[in-house]
Amino acid sequence: MDLELNSNLINDFNNNGFLILDKFIDKEYLERLRGRFEPLFKGEFETGIEPDEWNWKFGKDPEDVTRQICNAWKADTLIRELVCHKVVGECCARLMNWNGSRLIQDNVLWKPPGGKSLGFHQDAAYDDWIIPQTMTTCWMSLDDTSKKTGTLEYIMGSHKWGLQPPKGEFHSPDDYKKELNKFVKKNNKQIEISYVEIPAGGAAFHHGYTWHGSGVNNSKNHRRSIVSHCVPHDAKFHPTNTGGTAKIYKKYKKDDSNEMDSKFFPLLWDGNLN
Ligand SMILES: O=C(O)CCC(=O)C(=O)O
């Protein structure tokens, strides 16, 4: 994995709120990464450590939903290598003009043929328990994606619309654009959608305020992606806030400190890690 960010790419990110790249993960890595999905969703964890969230289990849950695991890096060393890669950290930091970045959470997402949608949202809305309340996401695709496979969709320029408190269903909502449309109507905004249509091994980065979601997978192919959600390397716990995903992740806060422990929120890049 190697990417030189130039000022044109950084300008695109600043203008649009996202950056879509056809090539990011080395091709020889892809088949090995795909091979980790089935054991993970069967609960076979290489390290013996369970991920923090695990919303779908083989044989127990409906076939037509998008399967998600959060913090698979704790369970699997190959996933860890990817989501904690210094290039991921460096790109997230440089795009956001941070001095460094750490992983707040990863996602392993598997949208099978017929797999349902994920509701439009803003990632940073879920981390009011972090100071500063921000995020950058690196979404890496293991499959060729298109509108038909229910790929990720971005609303152009929506990172400039401010941050709304999280609302609505994330998994399989009846109308995955409901919250977006409500906001747009109320605030008199225009929607311009960009579909992340990339080959396997490509990636997309987005700002924590960018509205995004994804539709049903209407193709015969699986749509698998692995995601690193990053915050600034010197982010701290908010001493009191408990919104969003705090009930799952704030348990890693020590009583007497607001520091984020790198054992639970790995440091990816701090400007000195080459
Ligand atoms: O893969 C998707 O459809 C949604 C991913 C997402 O919400 C994210 O990476 O922040």
Coordinates of C-alpha atoms and ligand atoms in Angstrom, one line a residue:
M1 CA 0.0 0.0 0.0
D2 CA 1.5 3.2 -1.1
L3 CA 0.0 6.6 -1.9
E4 CA 1.5 10.0 -2.4
L5 CA -1.2 12.6 -1.7
N6 CA -0.7 15.6 -3.9
S7 CA -2.3 19.0 -3.5
N8 CA -4.8 18.3 -6.2
L9 CA -6.1 15.2 -4.3
I10 CA -6.2 17.2 -1.0
N11 CA -8.1 20.0 -2.7
D12 CA -10.6 17.6 -4.2
F13 CA -11.2 16.2 -0.7
N14 CA -11.6 19.7 0.8
N15 CA -14.0 20.7 -1.9
N16 CA -16.1 17.5 -2.1
G17 CA -15.8 16.0 1.4
F18 CA -14.4 12.7 -0.1
L19 CA -11.7 11.3 -2.3
I20 CA -12.2 8.2 -4.5
L21 CA -9.2 6.1 -5.6
D22 CA -9.1 3.2 -8.1
K23 CA -6.0 1.7 -6.5
F24 CA -5.1 1.5 -2.9
I25 CA -4.6 -2.1 -1.6
D26 CA -2.0 -4.4 -3.2
K27 CA -3.8 -7.0 -5.3
E28 CA -2.1 -10.0 -3.8
Y29 CA -3.5 -9.0 -0.4
L30 CA -7.2 -9.1 -1.6
E31 CA -7.9 -12.8 -1.7
R32 CA -6.3 -13.3 1.7
L33 CA -8.5 -10.6 3.2
R34 CA -11.7 -12.0 1.6
G35 CA -10.8 -15.3 3.2
R36 CA -11.1 -13.8 6.6
F37 CA -14.7 -12.9 6.3
E38 CA -16.3 -16.3 6.7
P39 CA -14.4 -17.3 9.8
L40 CA -15.0 -13.9 11.5
F41 CA -18.8 -14.1 10.9
K42 CA -18.7 -17.7 12.2
G43 CA -17.1 -16.4 15.4
E44 CA -13.8 -18.1 14.7
F45 CA -11.4 -15.4 16.1
E46 CA -7.7 -16.0 15.3
T47 CA -6.5 -14.1 18.4
G48 CA -9.2 -15.5 20.7
I49 CA -10.4 -11.9 21.3
E50 CA -14.0 -11.0 20.3
P51 CA -14.6 -7.9 18.3
D52 CA -16.5 -5.0 20.1
E53 CA -19.6 -5.4 17.9
W54 CA -20.8 -8.3 15.9
N55 CA -24.3 -7.8 14.3
W56 CA -24.6 -11.0 12.2
K57 CA -23.9 -14.6 12.8
F58 CA -23.9 -17.5 10.3
G59 CA -27.0 -19.7 10.7
K60 CA -28.7 -17.2 13.1
D61 CA -29.4 -14.0 11.2
P62 CA -31.4 -13.3 8.0
E63 CA -29.4 -13.7 4.7
D64 CA -30.6 -10.4 3.2
V65 CA -29.0 -7.9 5.5
T66 CA -25.6 -6.2 5.5
R67 CA -23.3 -8.0 7.9
Q68 CA -21.1 -5.9 10.1
I69 CA -18.3 -6.5 12.6
C70 CA -16.7 -3.5 14.5
N71 CA -13.1 -3.8 15.7
A72 CA -12.3 -7.0 13.9
W73 CA -8.6 -5.8 14.3
K74 CA -8.7 -7.2 17.8
A75 CA -9.7 -10.7 16.5
D76 CA -7.6 -11.0 13.4
T77 CA -4.0 -10.1 12.6
L78 CA -4.4 -9.6 8.8
I79 CA -7.3 -7.2 9.3
R80 CA -5.2 -5.4 11.9
E81 CA -2.3 -5.0 9.4
L82 CA -4.7 -3.4 7.0
V83 CA -6.8 -1.1 9.2
C84 CA -3.8 0.0 11.2
H85 CA -1.5 0.5 8.2
K86 CA 0.6 3.7 8.6
V87 CA -0.4 4.7 5.0
V88 CA -4.1 4.7 6.1
G89 CA -3.2 6.8 9.1
E90 CA -1.0 9.2 7.1
C91 CA -3.6 9.7 4.4
C92 CA -6.4 10.4 6.9
A93 CA -4.1 12.9 8.8
R94 CA -2.9 14.7 5.7
L95 CA -6.4 15.0 4.2
M96 CA -7.7 16.6 7.5
N97 CA -4.5 18.6 8.2
W98 CA -3.9 16.7 11.4
N99 CA -0.4 16.0 12.8
G100 CA -1.2 12.4 13.2
S101 CA -4.0 9.9 13.5
R102 CA -5.3 6.9 15.6
L103 CA -7.9 4.3 14.9
I104 CA -11.1 4.9 16.8
Q105 CA -12.9 1.9 15.3
D106 CA -12.9 -0.4 12.3
N107 CA -15.7 -2.0 10.3
V108 CA -15.9 -5.2 8.3
L109 CA -18.9 -4.9 6.0
W110 CA -20.3 -7.7 3.9
K111 CA -23.3 -6.9 1.7
P112 CA -24.3 -10.2 0.0
P113 CA -26.5 -10.3 -3.2
G114 CA -29.9 -8.9 -2.1
G115 CA -28.2 -7.4 1.1
K116 CA -30.2 -4.4 2.4
S117 CA -29.2 -0.8 2.7
L118 CA -27.4 1.2 5.3
G119 CA -29.0 4.5 6.3
F120 CA -27.4 7.9 5.4
H121 CA -25.5 9.4 8.3
Q122 CA -22.4 11.5 9.3
D123 CA -19.7 9.4 11.0
A124 CA -18.6 12.2 13.4
A125 CA -22.2 12.4 14.7
Y126 CA -21.5 9.2 16.6
D127 CA -18.4 10.3 18.5
D128 CA -19.5 13.2 20.8
W129 CA -17.5 11.3 23.4
I130 CA -14.3 12.4 21.7
I131 CA -12.6 15.8 21.7
P132 CA -12.4 17.1 19.0
Q133 CA -15.6 15.6 17.7
T134 CA -14.3 14.8 14.2
M135 CA -13.3 11.8 12.1
T136 CA -11.9 10.7 8.8
T137 CA -12.8 7.4 7.2
C138 CA -10.9 5.2 4.8
W139 CA -13.3 2.7 3.1
M140 CA -11.4 -0.1 1.3
S141 CA -13.2 -2.3 -1.2
L142 CA -12.4 -6.0 -1.7
D143 CA -14.8 -6.3 -4.7
D144 CA -15.6 -4.3 -7.8
T145 CA -18.3 -1.8 -6.8
S146 CA -21.1 -0.1 -8.7
K147 CA -24.4 1.5 -8.1
K148 CA -26.0 -2.0 -8.7
T149 CA -23.9 -3.7 -5.9
G150 CA -25.2 -1.2 -3.4
T151 CA -21.9 0.7 -3.2
L152 CA -21.2 3.6 -0.9
E153 CA -22.8 6.9 -1.9
Y154 CA -21.6 10.4 -1.0
I155 CA -23.4 13.7 -1.0
M156 CA -21.1 16.2 -2.7
G157 CA -20.0 19.0 -0.4
S158 CA -22.2 17.9 2.5
H159 CA -19.2 18.1 4.9
K160 CA -19.9 21.9 4.8
W161 CA -23.4 21.4 6.2
G162 CA -22.4 21.1 9.9
L163 CA -23.0 18.2 12.1
Q164 CA -26.4 16.8 13.1
P165 CA -27.1 14.6 16.1
P166 CA -27.4 10.9 15.0
K167 CA -31.0 9.9 14.1
G168 CA -32.8 7.0 12.5
E169 CA -31.9 3.4 11.7
F170 CA -28.4 2.5 10.4
H171 CA -29.1 -1.1 9.5
S172 CA -31.7 -2.0 6.9
P173 CA -34.0 1.1 7.3
D174 CA -37.2 1.1 5.1
D175 CA -35.9 4.3 3.4
Y176 CA -32.2 4.7 3.6
K177 CA -32.3 8.3 2.5
K178 CA -35.0 9.3 5.0
E179 CA -32.8 11.3 7.4
L180 CA -30.9 12.9 4.6
N181 CA -34.0 14.0 2.8
K182 CA -35.5 15.4 6.0
F183 CA -32.3 17.5 6.7
V184 CA -32.1 18.7 3.1
K185 CA -35.7 19.8 3.0
K186 CA -35.5 21.6 6.3
N187 CA -32.2 23.3 5.4
N188 CA -32.9 24.0 1.7
K189 CA -29.9 22.1 0.4
Q190 CA -29.3 20.4 -2.9
I191 CA -28.4 16.7 -3.2
E192 CA -25.7 15.6 -5.7
I193 CA -24.8 12.0 -5.2
S194 CA -21.4 10.4 -6.1
Y195 CA -21.4 6.6 -6.2
V196 CA -18.1 5.0 -5.3
E197 CA -17.6 2.9 -8.4
I198 CA -14.1 1.4 -8.1
P199 CA -12.3 -1.9 -8.8
A200 CA -11.4 -4.3 -6.0
G201 CA -8.5 -2.9 -4.1
G202 CA -9.7 0.7 -4.5
A203 CA -10.6 3.0 -1.6
A204 CA -12.5 6.1 -0.7
F205 CA -11.8 8.6 2.1
H206 CA -14.4 10.8 3.6
H207 CA -14.7 13.6 6.1
G208 CA -16.5 12.8 9.3
Y209 CA -19.3 15.4 8.4
T210 CA -19.9 14.0 4.9
W211 CA -23.4 12.5 4.5
H212 CA -23.1 8.9 3.2
G213 CA -25.0 5.6 3.0
S214 CA -25.7 2.8 0.6
G215 CA -28.5 1.0 -1.1
V216 CA -29.6 -2.6 -1.7
N217 CA -27.1 -4.9 -3.4
N218 CA -29.1 -5.7 -6.6
S219 CA -26.3 -7.7 -8.2
K220 CA -25.3 -11.4 -8.0
N221 CA -22.0 -10.4 -6.5
H222 CA -20.8 -9.9 -2.9
R223 CA -19.8 -6.4 -1.8
R224 CA -17.2 -6.6 0.9
S225 CA -15.3 -3.7 2.4
I226 CA -13.0 -3.0 5.4
V227 CA -13.1 0.4 7.0
S228 CA -10.7 2.4 9.2
H229 CA -12.3 5.3 11.1
C230 CA -9.6 7.7 12.4
V231 CA -9.4 10.6 14.8
P232 CA -6.5 12.9 15.5
H233 CA -3.6 11.2 17.3
D234 CA -4.0 13.6 20.2
A235 CA -7.8 13.3 20.5
K236 CA -9.0 12.8 24.1
F237 CA -12.1 11.3 25.7
H238 CA -14.8 13.9 26.4
P239 CA -15.0 13.8 30.2
T240 CA -18.8 13.6 30.4
N241 CA -20.5 13.1 27.0
T242 CA -22.1 9.7 26.4
G243 CA -23.9 10.0 23.1
G244 CA -23.5 8.0 19.9
T245 CA -21.3 4.9 20.3
A246 CA -20.1 5.9 23.8
K247 CA -21.9 3.0 25.5
I248 CA -19.7 0.6 23.6
Y249 CA -16.3 2.4 23.4
K250 CA -16.2 4.7 26.4
K251 CA -15.6 1.7 28.6
Y252 CA -12.0 2.0 27.5
K253 CA -11.6 5.3 29.3
K254 CA -9.7 5.2 32.6
D255 CA -11.3 6.8 35.6
D256 CA -8.5 9.2 36.3
S257 CA -7.6 10.2 32.7
N258 CA -9.0 11.5 29.4
E259 CA -6.1 10.0 27.4
M260 CA -7.0 7.5 24.7
D261 CA -4.9 4.3 25.3
S262 CA -3.1 3.2 22.2
K263 CA -3.8 -0.4 23.2
F264 CA -7.5 0.1 22.5
F265 CA -7.2 3.0 19.9
P266 CA -4.0 2.2 18.0
L267 CA -1.8 5.0 16.9
L268 CA -1.4 4.8 13.1
W269 CA 0.8 7.7 12.2
D270 CA 2.1 10.7 14.1
G271 CA 4.4 12.4 11.6
N272 CA 7.4 10.6 13.1
L273 CA 6.3 7.0 12.2
N274 CA 7.9 6.5 8.7
Ligands
LIG1 O1 -20.2 0.5 3.3 C1 -21.3 1.2 3.5 O2 -22.2 1.0 2.8 C2 -21.3 2.2 4.6 C3 -20.0 2.4 5.2 C4 -19.9 3.5 6.2 O3 -20.9 4.0 6.7 C5 -18.6 4.1 6.5 O4 -17.6 3.5 6.1 O5 -18.6 5.1 7.3

